[in-house]
């Protein structure tokens, strides 16, 4: 017989969240790995909190929530807290019970900002890299480096003269018009009132200038994992300066190679790598190249140039899935914390494929 479309709320539920998540769900193994990584950060979490006072949101839940927010491309804290309210998978991953009250979005943001500073983000990132090393997935011989622009959370209208002589907006209202046509604007004379640490920059001729920061990644060629991260102001030498810092603290084996694009084909950068006993298989410029036959004569030169392009996959994932195209934060330190954490999330997705655990969220 036909069933009646009656809706009646049941008074009790006899199934837990653990029962509702399929046993073969790809996030089960990810949750287990993340829990192990978080246990190694217990002492760091203790140092961030006072021994008296009102209890905060558990830092483990904040990190799990931030991780799932990146993996599922949730664009804001307000939207994220709303989705936790009705999404049982998110509740289970974060560690909330079926009837647990969800935090207010402002409470979540305040606790998260205190926890996810650059130091904690980098410690979590390093734990993920150590996991890859423990599984013997990383080599110490071949790397690639590159940088990308991260759009700042500030509009061009906020980029005004530092001495306060910029004309006022033409009209009032919530979003007034600002006419800056014909005005020469530069970082030396102008600054953003929304995010003073953002810089006006463009990577190539013909491209539009924008307020941004610059993120840098050092990739291990064999697996495509990020092994080091830096975030800097956007300048013409930032890519090479950040590369030297990352190479100096990560690439320790004499004779190791670090591939890069033509922007790194500068005598000063190539010489700095040679002094560190690192081979620079950098893409050559058509004129005035600093790369000579000592590098290009080896058969592996072209192979490493092809491998180098995999670093674009990191930036592509981080901007389309990880929400790093435009940062949600203001200030270099907070942008750095977001970038390092996003690259840690990328490494976890890569490890899922390398381990054969299939925890991809796609």
Coordinates of N, CA, C and O in Angstrom, one line a residue, residues 150 195 213 231 324 327 329-340:
X150 N 49.1 36.5 -3.9 CA 47.9 36.3 -3.1 C 47.2 37.7 -3.0 O 47.7 38.6 -2.4
X195 N 44.5 47.6 4.5 CA 45.6 46.7 4.9 C 46.9 47.4 4.5 O 47.4 47.3 3.4
X213 N 50.0 40.1 -1.6 CA 51.1 39.6 -0.9 C 51.7 38.5 -1.9 O 51.1 38.2 -2.9
X231 N 56.0 33.5 3.0 CA 55.1 34.6 2.6 C 55.8 35.9 2.8 O 56.3 36.2 3.9
X324 N 42.8 30.4 -1.5 CA 43.9 31.3 -1.3 C 44.0 32.3 -2.4 O 45.0 33.1 -2.4
X327 N 43.1 36.4 0.1 CA 43.1 36.0 1.5 C 41.9 36.6 2.3 O 41.3 37.6 1.8
X329 N 42.2 37.5 5.4 CA 42.8 38.1 6.6 C 43.6 39.3 6.1 O 43.9 39.5 4.9
X330 N 44.0 40.2 7.1 CA 44.7 41.4 6.8 C 46.0 41.3 7.6 O 46.0 40.9 8.8
X331 N 47.1 41.8 7.0 CA 48.4 41.8 7.7 C 49.2 40.6 7.3 O 48.7 39.5 7.0
X332 N 50.5 40.8 7.2 CA 51.4 39.8 6.6 C 51.4 38.5 7.5 O 51.4 37.4 7.0
X333 N 51.4 38.7 8.8 CA 51.5 37.5 9.7 C 50.3 36.6 9.6 O 50.4 35.4 9.5
X334 N 49.1 37.2 9.5 CA 47.9 36.4 9.4 C 47.8 35.7 8.0 O 47.3 34.6 7.9
X335 N 48.2 36.5 7.0 CA 48.2 35.9 5.6 C 49.2 34.7 5.6 O 49.0 33.7 4.9
X336 N 50.4 34.9 6.2 CA 51.3 33.8 6.3 C 50.8 32.6 7.0 O 51.0 31.4 6.5
X337 N 50.1 32.8 8.1 CA 49.5 31.6 8.8 C 48.5 30.9 7.9 O 48.4 29.7 7.8
X338 N 47.6 31.7 7.2 CA 46.6 31.0 6.3 C 47.3 30.3 5.2 O 46.9 29.2 4.8
X339 N 48.4 30.8 4.6 CA 49.1 30.2 3.5 C 49.8 28.9 3.9 O 49.7 27.9 3.2
X340 N 50.5 28.9 5.0 CA 51.2 27.8 5.5 C 50.1 26.6 5.8 O 50.4 25.5 5.4

